[in-house]
PDB file of C-alpha atoms in Angstrom:
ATOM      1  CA  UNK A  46    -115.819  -1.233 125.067  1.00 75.00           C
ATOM      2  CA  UNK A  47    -114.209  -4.715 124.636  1.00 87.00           C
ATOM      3  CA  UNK A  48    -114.996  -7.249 127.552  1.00 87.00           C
ATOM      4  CA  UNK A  49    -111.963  -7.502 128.666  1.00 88.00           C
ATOM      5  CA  UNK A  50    -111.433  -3.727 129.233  1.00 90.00           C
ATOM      6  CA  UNK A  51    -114.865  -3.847 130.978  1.00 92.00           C
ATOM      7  CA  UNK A  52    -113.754  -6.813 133.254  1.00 91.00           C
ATOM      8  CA  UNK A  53    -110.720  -4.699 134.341  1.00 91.00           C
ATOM      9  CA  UNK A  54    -112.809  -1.607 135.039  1.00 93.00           C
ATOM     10  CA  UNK A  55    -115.237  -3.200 137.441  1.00 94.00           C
ATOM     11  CA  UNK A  56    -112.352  -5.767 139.161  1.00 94.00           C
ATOM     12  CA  UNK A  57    -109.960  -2.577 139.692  1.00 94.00           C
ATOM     13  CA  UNK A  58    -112.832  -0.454 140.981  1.00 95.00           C
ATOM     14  CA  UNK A  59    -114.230  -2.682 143.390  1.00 96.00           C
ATOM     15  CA  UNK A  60    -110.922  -3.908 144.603  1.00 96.00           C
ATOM     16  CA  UNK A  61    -110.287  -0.250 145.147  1.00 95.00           C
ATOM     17  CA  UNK A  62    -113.624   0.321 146.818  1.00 95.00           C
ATOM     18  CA  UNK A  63    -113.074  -2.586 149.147  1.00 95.00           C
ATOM     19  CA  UNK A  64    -109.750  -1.140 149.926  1.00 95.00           C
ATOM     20  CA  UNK A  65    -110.955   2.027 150.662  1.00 95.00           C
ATOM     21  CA  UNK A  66    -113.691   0.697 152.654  1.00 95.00           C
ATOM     22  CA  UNK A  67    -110.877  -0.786 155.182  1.00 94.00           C
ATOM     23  CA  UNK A  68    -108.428   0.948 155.246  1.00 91.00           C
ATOM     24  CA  UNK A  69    -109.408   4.460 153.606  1.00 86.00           C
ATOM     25  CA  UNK A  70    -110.076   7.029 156.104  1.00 87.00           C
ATOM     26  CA  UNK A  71    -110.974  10.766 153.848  1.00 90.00           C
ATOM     27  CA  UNK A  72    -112.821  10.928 150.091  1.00 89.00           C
ATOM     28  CA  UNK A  73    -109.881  11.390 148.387  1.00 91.00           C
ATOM     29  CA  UNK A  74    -108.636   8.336 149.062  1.00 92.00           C
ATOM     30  CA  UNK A  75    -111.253   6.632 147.654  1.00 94.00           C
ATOM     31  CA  UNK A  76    -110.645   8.003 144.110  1.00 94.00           C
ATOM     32  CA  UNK A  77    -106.408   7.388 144.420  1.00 94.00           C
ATOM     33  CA  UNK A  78    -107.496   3.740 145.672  1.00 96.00           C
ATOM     34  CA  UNK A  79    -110.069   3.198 142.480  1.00 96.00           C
ATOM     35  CA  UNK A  80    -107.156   4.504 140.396  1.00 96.00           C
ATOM     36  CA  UNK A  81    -104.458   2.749 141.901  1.00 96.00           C
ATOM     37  CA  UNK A  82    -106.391  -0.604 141.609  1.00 97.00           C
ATOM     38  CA  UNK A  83    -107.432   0.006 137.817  1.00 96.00           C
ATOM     39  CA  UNK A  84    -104.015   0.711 136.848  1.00 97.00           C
ATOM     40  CA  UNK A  85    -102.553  -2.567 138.798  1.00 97.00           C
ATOM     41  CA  UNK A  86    -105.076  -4.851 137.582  1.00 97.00           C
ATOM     42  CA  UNK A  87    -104.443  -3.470 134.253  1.00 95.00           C
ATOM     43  CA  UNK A  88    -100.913  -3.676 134.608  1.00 96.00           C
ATOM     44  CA  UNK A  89    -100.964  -7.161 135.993  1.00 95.00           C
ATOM     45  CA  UNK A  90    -103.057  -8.231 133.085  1.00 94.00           C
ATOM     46  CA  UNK A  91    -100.611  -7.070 130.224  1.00 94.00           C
ATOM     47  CA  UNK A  92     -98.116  -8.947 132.499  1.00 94.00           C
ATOM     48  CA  UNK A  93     -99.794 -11.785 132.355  1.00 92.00           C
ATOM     49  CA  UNK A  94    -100.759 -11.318 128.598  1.00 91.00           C
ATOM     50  CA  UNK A  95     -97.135 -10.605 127.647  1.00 93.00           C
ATOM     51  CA  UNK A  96     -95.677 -13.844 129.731  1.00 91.00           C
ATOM     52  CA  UNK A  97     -98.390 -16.248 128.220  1.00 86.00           C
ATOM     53  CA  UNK A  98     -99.225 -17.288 131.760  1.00 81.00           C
ATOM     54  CA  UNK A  99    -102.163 -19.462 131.621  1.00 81.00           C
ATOM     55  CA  UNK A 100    -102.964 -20.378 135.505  1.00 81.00           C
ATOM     56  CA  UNK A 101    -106.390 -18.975 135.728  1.00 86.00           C
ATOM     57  CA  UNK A 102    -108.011 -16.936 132.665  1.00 87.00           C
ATOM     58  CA  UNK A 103    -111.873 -15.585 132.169  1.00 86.00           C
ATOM     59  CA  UNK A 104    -111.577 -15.568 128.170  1.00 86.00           C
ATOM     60  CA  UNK A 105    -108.459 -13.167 127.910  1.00 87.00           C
ATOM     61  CA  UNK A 106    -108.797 -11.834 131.550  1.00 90.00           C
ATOM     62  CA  UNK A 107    -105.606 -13.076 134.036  1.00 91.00           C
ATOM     63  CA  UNK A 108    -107.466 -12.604 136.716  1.00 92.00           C
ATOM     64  CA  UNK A 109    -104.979 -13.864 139.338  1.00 94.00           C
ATOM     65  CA  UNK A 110    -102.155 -11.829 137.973  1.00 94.00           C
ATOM     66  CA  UNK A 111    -104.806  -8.656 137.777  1.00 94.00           C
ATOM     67  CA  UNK A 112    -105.509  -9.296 141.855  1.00 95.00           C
ATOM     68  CA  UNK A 113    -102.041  -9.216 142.324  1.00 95.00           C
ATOM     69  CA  UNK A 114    -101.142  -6.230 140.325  1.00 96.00           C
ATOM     70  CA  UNK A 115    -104.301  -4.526 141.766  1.00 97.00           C
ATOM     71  CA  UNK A 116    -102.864  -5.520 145.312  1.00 96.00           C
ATOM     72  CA  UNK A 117     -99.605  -4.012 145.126  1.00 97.00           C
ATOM     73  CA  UNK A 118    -100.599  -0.769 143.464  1.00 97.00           C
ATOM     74  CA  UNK A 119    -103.133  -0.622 146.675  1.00 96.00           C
ATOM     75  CA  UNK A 120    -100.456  -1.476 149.320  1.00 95.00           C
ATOM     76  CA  UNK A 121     -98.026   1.087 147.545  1.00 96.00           C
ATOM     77  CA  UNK A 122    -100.813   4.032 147.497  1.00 95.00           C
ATOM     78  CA  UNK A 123    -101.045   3.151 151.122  1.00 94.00           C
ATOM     79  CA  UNK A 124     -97.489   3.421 151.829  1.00 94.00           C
ATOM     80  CA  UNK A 125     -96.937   6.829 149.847  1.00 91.00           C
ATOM     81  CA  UNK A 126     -99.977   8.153 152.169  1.00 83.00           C
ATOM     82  CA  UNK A 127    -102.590   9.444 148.415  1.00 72.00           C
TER      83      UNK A 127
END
């Protein structure tokens, strides 16, 4: 497993544990949240891959535009009630 696909494992999963931990309420939240949060960080990284953005990086990790991703997939899965 590359690093960077590592990195975006354990930043999605514990933003979605966090989440979960707040505002989470049965156990099947917990898994949409991790999901939702892996897929938004990952999505927020190819974003930031694709758009050369170069604010913040860990290596090839965008981590600010991973959080961000990570955070709206969260707030949507909230919304739509997973």
């Amino acid at each position: 497993m590359s690093p960077e696909l590592l990195l975006i494992v354990l930043f999605g999963a514990s933003y979605g544990a966090l989440f979960h931990l707040y505002y989470g309420r049965r156990p099947r939240q917990l898994l949409a949240f991790l999901l939702a949060s892996m897929v938004g960080f990952a999505i927020g990284q190819l974003i930031g891959e694709i758009a050369g953005l170069e604010f913040f990086t860990i290596g090839r990790l965008h981590p600010m535009e991973g959080s961000l991703g990570s955070g709206i997939f969260l707030f949507i899965a909230k919304w739509l009630k997973l």
